[in-house]
mmCIF file of C-alpha atoms in Angstrom:
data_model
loop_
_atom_site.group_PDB
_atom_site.id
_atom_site.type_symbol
_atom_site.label_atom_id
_atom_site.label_comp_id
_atom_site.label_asym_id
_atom_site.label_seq_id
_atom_site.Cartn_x
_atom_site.Cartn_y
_atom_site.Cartn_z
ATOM 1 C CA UNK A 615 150.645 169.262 76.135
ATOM 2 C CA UNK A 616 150.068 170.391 72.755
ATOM 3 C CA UNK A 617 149.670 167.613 70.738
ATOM 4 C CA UNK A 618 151.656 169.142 67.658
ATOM 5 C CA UNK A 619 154.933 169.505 70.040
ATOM 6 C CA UNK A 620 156.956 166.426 68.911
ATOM 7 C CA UNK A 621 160.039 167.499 71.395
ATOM 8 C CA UNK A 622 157.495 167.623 74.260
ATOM 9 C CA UNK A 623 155.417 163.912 73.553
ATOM 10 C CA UNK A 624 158.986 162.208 73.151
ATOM 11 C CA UNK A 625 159.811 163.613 76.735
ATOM 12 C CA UNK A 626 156.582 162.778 77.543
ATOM 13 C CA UNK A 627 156.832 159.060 77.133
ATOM 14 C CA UNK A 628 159.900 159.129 79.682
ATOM 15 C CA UNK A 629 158.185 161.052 82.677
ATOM 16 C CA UNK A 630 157.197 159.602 85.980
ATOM 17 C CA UNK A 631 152.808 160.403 85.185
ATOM 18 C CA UNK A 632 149.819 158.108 84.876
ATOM 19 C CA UNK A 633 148.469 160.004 81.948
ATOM 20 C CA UNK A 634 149.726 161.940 79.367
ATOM 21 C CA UNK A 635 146.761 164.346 77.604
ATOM 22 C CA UNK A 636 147.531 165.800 74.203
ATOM 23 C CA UNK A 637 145.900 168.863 73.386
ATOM 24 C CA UNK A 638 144.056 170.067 70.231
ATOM 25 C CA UNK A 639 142.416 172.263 71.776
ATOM 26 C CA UNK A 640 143.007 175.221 74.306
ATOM 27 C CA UNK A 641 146.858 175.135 73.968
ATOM 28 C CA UNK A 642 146.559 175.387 70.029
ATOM 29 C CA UNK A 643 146.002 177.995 67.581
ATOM 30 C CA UNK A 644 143.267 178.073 64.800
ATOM 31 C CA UNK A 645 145.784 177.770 62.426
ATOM 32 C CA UNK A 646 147.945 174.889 63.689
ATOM 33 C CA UNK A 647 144.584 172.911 64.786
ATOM 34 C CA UNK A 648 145.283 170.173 61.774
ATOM 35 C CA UNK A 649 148.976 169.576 62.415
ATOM 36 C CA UNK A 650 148.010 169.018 66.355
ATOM 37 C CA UNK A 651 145.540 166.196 64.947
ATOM 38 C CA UNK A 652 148.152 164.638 62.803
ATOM 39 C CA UNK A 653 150.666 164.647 65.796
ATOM 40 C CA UNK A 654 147.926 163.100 68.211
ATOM 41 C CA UNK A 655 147.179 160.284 65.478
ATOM 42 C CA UNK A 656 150.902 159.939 65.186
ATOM 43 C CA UNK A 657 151.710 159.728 68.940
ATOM 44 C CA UNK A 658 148.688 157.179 69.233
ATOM 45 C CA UNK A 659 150.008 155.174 66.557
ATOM 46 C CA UNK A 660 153.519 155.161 67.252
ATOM 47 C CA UNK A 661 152.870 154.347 71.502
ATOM 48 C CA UNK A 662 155.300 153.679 73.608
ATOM 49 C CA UNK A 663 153.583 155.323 76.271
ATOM 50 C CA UNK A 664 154.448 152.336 78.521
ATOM 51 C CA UNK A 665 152.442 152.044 81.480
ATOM 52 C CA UNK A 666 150.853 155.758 80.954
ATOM 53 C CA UNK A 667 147.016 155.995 79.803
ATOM 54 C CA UNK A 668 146.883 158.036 76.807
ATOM 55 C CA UNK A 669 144.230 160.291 76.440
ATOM 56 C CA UNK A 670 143.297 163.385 73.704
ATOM 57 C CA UNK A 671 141.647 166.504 74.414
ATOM 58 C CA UNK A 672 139.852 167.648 70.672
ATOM 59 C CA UNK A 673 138.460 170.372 70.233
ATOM 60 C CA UNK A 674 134.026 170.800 70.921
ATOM 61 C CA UNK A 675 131.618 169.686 68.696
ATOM 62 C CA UNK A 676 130.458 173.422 68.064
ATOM 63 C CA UNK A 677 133.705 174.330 66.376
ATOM 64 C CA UNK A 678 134.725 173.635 63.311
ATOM 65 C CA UNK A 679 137.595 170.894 64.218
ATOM 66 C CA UNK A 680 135.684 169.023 66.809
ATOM 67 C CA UNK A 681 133.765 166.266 64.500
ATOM 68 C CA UNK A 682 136.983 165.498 62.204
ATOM 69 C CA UNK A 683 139.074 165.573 65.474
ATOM 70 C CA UNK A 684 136.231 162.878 67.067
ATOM 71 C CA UNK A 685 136.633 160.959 63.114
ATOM 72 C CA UNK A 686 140.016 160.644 63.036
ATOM 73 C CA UNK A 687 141.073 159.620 66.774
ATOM 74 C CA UNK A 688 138.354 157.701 67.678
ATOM 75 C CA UNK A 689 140.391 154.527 66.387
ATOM 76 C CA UNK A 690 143.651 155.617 67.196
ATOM 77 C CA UNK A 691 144.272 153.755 69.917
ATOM 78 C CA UNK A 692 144.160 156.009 72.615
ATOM 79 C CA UNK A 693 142.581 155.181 75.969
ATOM 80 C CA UNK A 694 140.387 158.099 76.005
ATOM 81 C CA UNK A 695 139.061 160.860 74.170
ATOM 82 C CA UNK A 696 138.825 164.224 76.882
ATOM 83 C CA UNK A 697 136.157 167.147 75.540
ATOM 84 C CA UNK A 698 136.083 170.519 76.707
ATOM 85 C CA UNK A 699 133.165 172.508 77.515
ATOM 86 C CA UNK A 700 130.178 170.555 78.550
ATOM 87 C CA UNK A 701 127.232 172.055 80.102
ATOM 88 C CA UNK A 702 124.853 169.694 80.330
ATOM 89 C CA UNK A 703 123.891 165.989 79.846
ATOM 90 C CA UNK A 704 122.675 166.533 76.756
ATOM 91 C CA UNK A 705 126.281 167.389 75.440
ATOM 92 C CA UNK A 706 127.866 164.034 76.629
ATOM 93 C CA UNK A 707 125.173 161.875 74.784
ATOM 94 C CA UNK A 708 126.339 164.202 71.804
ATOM 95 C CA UNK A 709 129.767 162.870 72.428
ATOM 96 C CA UNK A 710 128.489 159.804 73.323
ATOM 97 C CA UNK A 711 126.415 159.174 70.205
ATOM 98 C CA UNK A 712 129.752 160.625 67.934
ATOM 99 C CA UNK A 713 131.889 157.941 69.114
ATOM 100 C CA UNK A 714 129.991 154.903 68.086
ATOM 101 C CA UNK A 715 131.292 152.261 66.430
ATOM 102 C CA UNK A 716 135.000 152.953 68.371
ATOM 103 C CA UNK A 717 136.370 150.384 70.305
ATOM 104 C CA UNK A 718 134.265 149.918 73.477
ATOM 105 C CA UNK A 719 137.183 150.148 75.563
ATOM 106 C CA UNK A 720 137.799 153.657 75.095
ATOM 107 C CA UNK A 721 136.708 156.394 77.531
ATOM 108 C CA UNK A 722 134.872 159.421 77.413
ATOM 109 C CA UNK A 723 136.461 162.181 79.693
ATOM 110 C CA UNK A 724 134.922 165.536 79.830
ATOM 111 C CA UNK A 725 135.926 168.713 81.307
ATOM 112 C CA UNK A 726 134.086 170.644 84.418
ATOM 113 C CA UNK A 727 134.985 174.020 83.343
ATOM 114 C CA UNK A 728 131.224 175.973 82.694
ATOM 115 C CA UNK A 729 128.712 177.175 85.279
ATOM 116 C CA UNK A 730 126.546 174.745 83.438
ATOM 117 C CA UNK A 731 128.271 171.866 84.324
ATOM 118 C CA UNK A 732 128.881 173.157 87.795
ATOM 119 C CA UNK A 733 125.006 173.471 88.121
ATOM 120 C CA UNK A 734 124.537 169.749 86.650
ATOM 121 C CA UNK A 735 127.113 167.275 88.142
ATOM 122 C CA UNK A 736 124.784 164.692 89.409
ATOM 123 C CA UNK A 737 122.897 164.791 85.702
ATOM 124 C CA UNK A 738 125.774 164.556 84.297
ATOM 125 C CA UNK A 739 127.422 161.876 86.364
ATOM 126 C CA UNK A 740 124.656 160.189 86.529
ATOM 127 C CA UNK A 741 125.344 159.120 82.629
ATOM 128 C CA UNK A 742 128.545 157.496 83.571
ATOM 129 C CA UNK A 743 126.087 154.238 83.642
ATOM 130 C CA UNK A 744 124.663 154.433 80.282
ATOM 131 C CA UNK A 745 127.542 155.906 78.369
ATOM 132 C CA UNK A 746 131.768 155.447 78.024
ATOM 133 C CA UNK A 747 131.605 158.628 80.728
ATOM 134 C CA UNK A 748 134.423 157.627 83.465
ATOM 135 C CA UNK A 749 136.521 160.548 84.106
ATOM 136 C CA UNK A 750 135.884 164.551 85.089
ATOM 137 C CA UNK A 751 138.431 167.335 84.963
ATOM 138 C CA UNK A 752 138.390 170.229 86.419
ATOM 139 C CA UNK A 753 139.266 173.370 84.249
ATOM 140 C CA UNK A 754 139.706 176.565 86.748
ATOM 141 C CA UNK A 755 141.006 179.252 83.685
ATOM 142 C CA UNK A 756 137.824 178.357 81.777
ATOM 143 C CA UNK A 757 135.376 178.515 84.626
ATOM 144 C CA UNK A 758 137.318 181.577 85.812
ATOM 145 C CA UNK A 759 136.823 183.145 83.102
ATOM 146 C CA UNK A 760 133.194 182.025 82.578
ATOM 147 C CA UNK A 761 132.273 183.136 86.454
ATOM 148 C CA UNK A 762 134.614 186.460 85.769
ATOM 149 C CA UNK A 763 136.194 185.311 89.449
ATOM 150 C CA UNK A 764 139.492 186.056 90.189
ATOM 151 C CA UNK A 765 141.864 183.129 90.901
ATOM 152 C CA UNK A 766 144.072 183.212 94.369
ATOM 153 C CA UNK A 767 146.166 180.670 95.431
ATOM 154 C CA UNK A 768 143.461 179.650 98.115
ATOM 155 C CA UNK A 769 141.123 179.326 95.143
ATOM 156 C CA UNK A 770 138.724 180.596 97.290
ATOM 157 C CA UNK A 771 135.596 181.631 94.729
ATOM 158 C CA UNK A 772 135.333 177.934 92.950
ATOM 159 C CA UNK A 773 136.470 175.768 96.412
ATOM 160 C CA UNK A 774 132.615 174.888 97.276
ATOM 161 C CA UNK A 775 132.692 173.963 93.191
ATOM 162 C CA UNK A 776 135.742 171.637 93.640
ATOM 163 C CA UNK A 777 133.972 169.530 96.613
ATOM 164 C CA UNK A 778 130.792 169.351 94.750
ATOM 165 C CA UNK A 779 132.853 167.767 91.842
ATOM 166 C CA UNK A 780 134.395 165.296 93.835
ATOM 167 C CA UNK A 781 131.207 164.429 96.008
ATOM 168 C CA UNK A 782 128.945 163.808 92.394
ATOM 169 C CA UNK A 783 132.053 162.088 90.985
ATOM 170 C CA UNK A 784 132.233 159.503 94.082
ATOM 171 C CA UNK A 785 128.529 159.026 93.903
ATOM 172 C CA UNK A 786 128.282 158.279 90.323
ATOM 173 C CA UNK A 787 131.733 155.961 90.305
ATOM 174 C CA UNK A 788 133.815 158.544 88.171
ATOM 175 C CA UNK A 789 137.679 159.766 88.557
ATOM 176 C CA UNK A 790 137.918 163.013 88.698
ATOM 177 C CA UNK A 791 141.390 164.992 88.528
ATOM 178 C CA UNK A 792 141.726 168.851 90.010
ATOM 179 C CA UNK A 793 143.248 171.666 87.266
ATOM 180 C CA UNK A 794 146.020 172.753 86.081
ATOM 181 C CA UNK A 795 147.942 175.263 88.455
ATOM 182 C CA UNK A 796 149.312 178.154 86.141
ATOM 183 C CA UNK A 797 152.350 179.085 88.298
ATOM 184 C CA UNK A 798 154.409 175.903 86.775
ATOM 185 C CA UNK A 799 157.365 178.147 88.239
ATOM 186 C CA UNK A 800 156.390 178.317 91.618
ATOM 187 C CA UNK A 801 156.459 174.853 92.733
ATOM 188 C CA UNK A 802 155.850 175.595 96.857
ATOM 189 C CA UNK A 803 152.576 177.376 95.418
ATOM 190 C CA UNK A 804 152.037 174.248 93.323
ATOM 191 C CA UNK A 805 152.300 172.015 96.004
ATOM 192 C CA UNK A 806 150.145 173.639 98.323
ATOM 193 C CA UNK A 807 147.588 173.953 95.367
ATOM 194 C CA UNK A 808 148.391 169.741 94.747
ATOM 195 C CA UNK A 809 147.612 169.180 98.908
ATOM 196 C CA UNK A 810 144.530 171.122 98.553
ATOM 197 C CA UNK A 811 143.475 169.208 96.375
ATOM 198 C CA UNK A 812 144.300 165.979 97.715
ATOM 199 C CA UNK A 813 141.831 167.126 101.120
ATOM 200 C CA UNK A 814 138.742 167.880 98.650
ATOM 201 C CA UNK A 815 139.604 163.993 97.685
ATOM 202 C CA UNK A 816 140.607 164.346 94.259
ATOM 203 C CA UNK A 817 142.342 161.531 92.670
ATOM 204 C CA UNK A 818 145.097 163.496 91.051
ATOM 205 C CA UNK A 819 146.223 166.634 89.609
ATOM 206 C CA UNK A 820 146.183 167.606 85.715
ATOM 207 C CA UNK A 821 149.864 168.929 85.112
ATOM 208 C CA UNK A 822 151.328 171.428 82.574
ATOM 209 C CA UNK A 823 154.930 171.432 83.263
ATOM 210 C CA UNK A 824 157.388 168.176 83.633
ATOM 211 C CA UNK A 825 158.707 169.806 86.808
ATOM 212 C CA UNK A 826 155.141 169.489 88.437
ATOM 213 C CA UNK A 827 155.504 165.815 87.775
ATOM 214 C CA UNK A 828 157.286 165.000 90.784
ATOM 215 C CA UNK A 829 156.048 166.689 93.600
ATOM 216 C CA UNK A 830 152.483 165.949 92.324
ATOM 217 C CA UNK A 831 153.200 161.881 92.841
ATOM 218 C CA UNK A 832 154.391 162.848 96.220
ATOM 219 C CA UNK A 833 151.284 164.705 97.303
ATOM 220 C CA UNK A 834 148.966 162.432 95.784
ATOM 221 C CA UNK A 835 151.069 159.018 96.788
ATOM 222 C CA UNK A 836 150.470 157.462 100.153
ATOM 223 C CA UNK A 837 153.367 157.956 102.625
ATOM 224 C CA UNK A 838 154.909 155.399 104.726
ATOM 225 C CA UNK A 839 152.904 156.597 107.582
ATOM 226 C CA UNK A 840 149.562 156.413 105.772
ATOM 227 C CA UNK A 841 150.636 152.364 104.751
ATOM 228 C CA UNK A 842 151.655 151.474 108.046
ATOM 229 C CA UNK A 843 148.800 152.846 109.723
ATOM 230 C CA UNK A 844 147.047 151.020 106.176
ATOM 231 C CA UNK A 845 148.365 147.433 106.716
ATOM 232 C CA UNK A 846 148.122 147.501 110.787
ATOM 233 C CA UNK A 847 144.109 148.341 110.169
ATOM 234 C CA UNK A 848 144.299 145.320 108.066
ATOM 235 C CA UNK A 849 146.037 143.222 109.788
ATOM 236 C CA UNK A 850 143.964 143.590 113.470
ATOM 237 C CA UNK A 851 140.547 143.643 111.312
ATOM 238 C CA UNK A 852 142.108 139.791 110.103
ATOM 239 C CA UNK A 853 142.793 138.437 113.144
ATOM 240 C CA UNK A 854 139.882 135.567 114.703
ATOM 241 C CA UNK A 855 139.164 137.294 117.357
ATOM 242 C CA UNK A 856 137.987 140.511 115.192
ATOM 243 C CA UNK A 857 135.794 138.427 113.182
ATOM 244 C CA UNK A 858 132.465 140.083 112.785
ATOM 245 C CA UNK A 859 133.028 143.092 114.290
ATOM 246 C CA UNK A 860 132.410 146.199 113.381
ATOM 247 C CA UNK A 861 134.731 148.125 115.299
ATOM 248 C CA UNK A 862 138.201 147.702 116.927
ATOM 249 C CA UNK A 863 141.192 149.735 118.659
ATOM 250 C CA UNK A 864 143.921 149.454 116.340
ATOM 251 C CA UNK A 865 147.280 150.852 117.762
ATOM 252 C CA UNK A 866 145.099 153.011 120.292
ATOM 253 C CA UNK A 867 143.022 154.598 117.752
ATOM 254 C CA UNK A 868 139.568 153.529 116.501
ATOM 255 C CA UNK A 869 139.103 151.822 113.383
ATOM 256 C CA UNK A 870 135.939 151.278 111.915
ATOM 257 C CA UNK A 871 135.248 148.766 108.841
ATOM 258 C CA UNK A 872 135.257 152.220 106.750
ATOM 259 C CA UNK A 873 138.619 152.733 107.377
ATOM 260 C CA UNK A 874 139.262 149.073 106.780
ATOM 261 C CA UNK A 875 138.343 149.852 102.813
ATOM 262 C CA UNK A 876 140.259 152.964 103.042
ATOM 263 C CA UNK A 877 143.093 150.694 104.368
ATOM 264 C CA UNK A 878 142.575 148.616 101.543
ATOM 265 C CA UNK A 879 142.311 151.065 99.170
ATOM 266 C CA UNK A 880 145.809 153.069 99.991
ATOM 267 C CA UNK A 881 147.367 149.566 100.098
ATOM 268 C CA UNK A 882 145.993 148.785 96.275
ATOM 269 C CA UNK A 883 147.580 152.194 95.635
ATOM 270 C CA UNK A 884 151.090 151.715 96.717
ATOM 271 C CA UNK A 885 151.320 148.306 95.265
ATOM 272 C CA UNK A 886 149.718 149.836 91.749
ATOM 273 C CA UNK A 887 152.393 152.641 91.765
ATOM 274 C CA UNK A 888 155.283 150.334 93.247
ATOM 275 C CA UNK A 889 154.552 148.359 89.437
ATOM 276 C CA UNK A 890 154.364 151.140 87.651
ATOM 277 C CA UNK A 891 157.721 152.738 88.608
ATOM 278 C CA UNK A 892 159.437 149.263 88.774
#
């Protein structure tokens, strides 16, 4: 959300989201670029974000916000700093090298929105072990436009771009969230959008209207199927005379001790968001 929207960061502390993003960049104009940075230091200072991650998109280093955007938030105690635009490697070390001396808990998120990036995701995941590099997000209007593709609700011209993403992300140990979906009012084209993206293996969806919120959690949320199924895997894989082995029949299906991790992993899930929403 824009971060220069006061109405919409107050209601933003009371939704039901992991992460809230304020914008200085895309969703702001040129002339309202330095009240958005004063909001997002604000917001940062102020909190009460609860249990949501806080994170600020500035603007690039090649305009002529982005180094007094990097300046001022850097410290403001937000748990990540999201950059638009990259291309290549060589502009996260850029963003890298501009953030030193900020608290080495903070992250470095970057958006996968140029046929650059597209063309470099194991280079540039590969940095997430020598830099603050954790997080990707996809950004479909950008690349869009960049690839001068046309964007359909099967998202058909970037969909071999969206499985790369998430295959470089899971190799290199990053999360990586799928883009915004522009039709905020058509929520049955949302969801199907928020589904698709939970079958590439995305970890979540980037949001632009509250009334995405909830049918996002329930795509990307396991269902009471998916735990059961979860904790029986568990369960048989624990029991003596499983011990050691590699494979077993678990409520007449085969489970392997992949989908004993993925079992693990849904369970870690539920209890994560089961704290969260307490």
């Amino acid at each position: 959300m824009p971060a220069n929207n006061a109405k919409a960061i107050a209601k933003a502390r009371t939704l039901p989201a992991d992460v809230i993003i304020l914008d200085l960049e895309d969703a702001v104009a040129p002339e309202a670029k330095e009240d958005a940075r004063e909001g997002a230091l604000k917001a940062a200072y102020t909190g009460g974000f609860g249990h949501r991650e806080l994170v600020i998109r500035v603007n690039g280093l090649d305009t002529p916000w982005g180094a007094d955007d990097l300046e001022a938030l850097a410290r403001a105690g937000a748990d990540a700093i999201l950059v638009p635009k990259v291309a290549s490697p060589r502009d996260v070390l850029r963003y890298h090298e501009a953030l030193t001396g900020a608290p080495t808990e903070l992250q470095l998120w970057t958006m996968i929105e140029t046929a650059g990036s597209v063309l470099r995701l194991d280079e540039i995941g590969a940095l997430a072990k020598s830099t603050r590099l954790s997080a990707w997000v996809i950004g479909p209007n950008d690349l869009a436009k960049e690839m001068r593709s046309r964007q359909t609700p099967d998202r058909m011209a970037i969909a071999p771009m969206l499985a790369l993403a998430v295959a470089a992300a899971r190799a290199h140990g990053l999360c990586v969230l799928d883009g915004v979906c522009n039709e905020f009012r058509d929520l049955a084209r949302f969801s199907a959008e928020a589904e698709q993206g939970a079958i590439f293996g995305f970890d979540g969806k980037t949001l632009i209207h509250p009334a995405q919120v909830d049918p996002c959690n329930a795509v990307f949320s396991p269902s009471q199927a998916d735990l059961t199924w979860a904790q029986a895997v568990i369960d048989a894989f624990a029991l003596p005379e499983n011990a050691g082995k590699g494979a077993i029949q678990v409520a007449g299906k085969m489970a392997e001790l992949l989908h004993l991790d993925d079992a693990r992993r849904l369970v870690a899930l539920a209890q994560r968001i089961a704290k969260a929403t307490a």
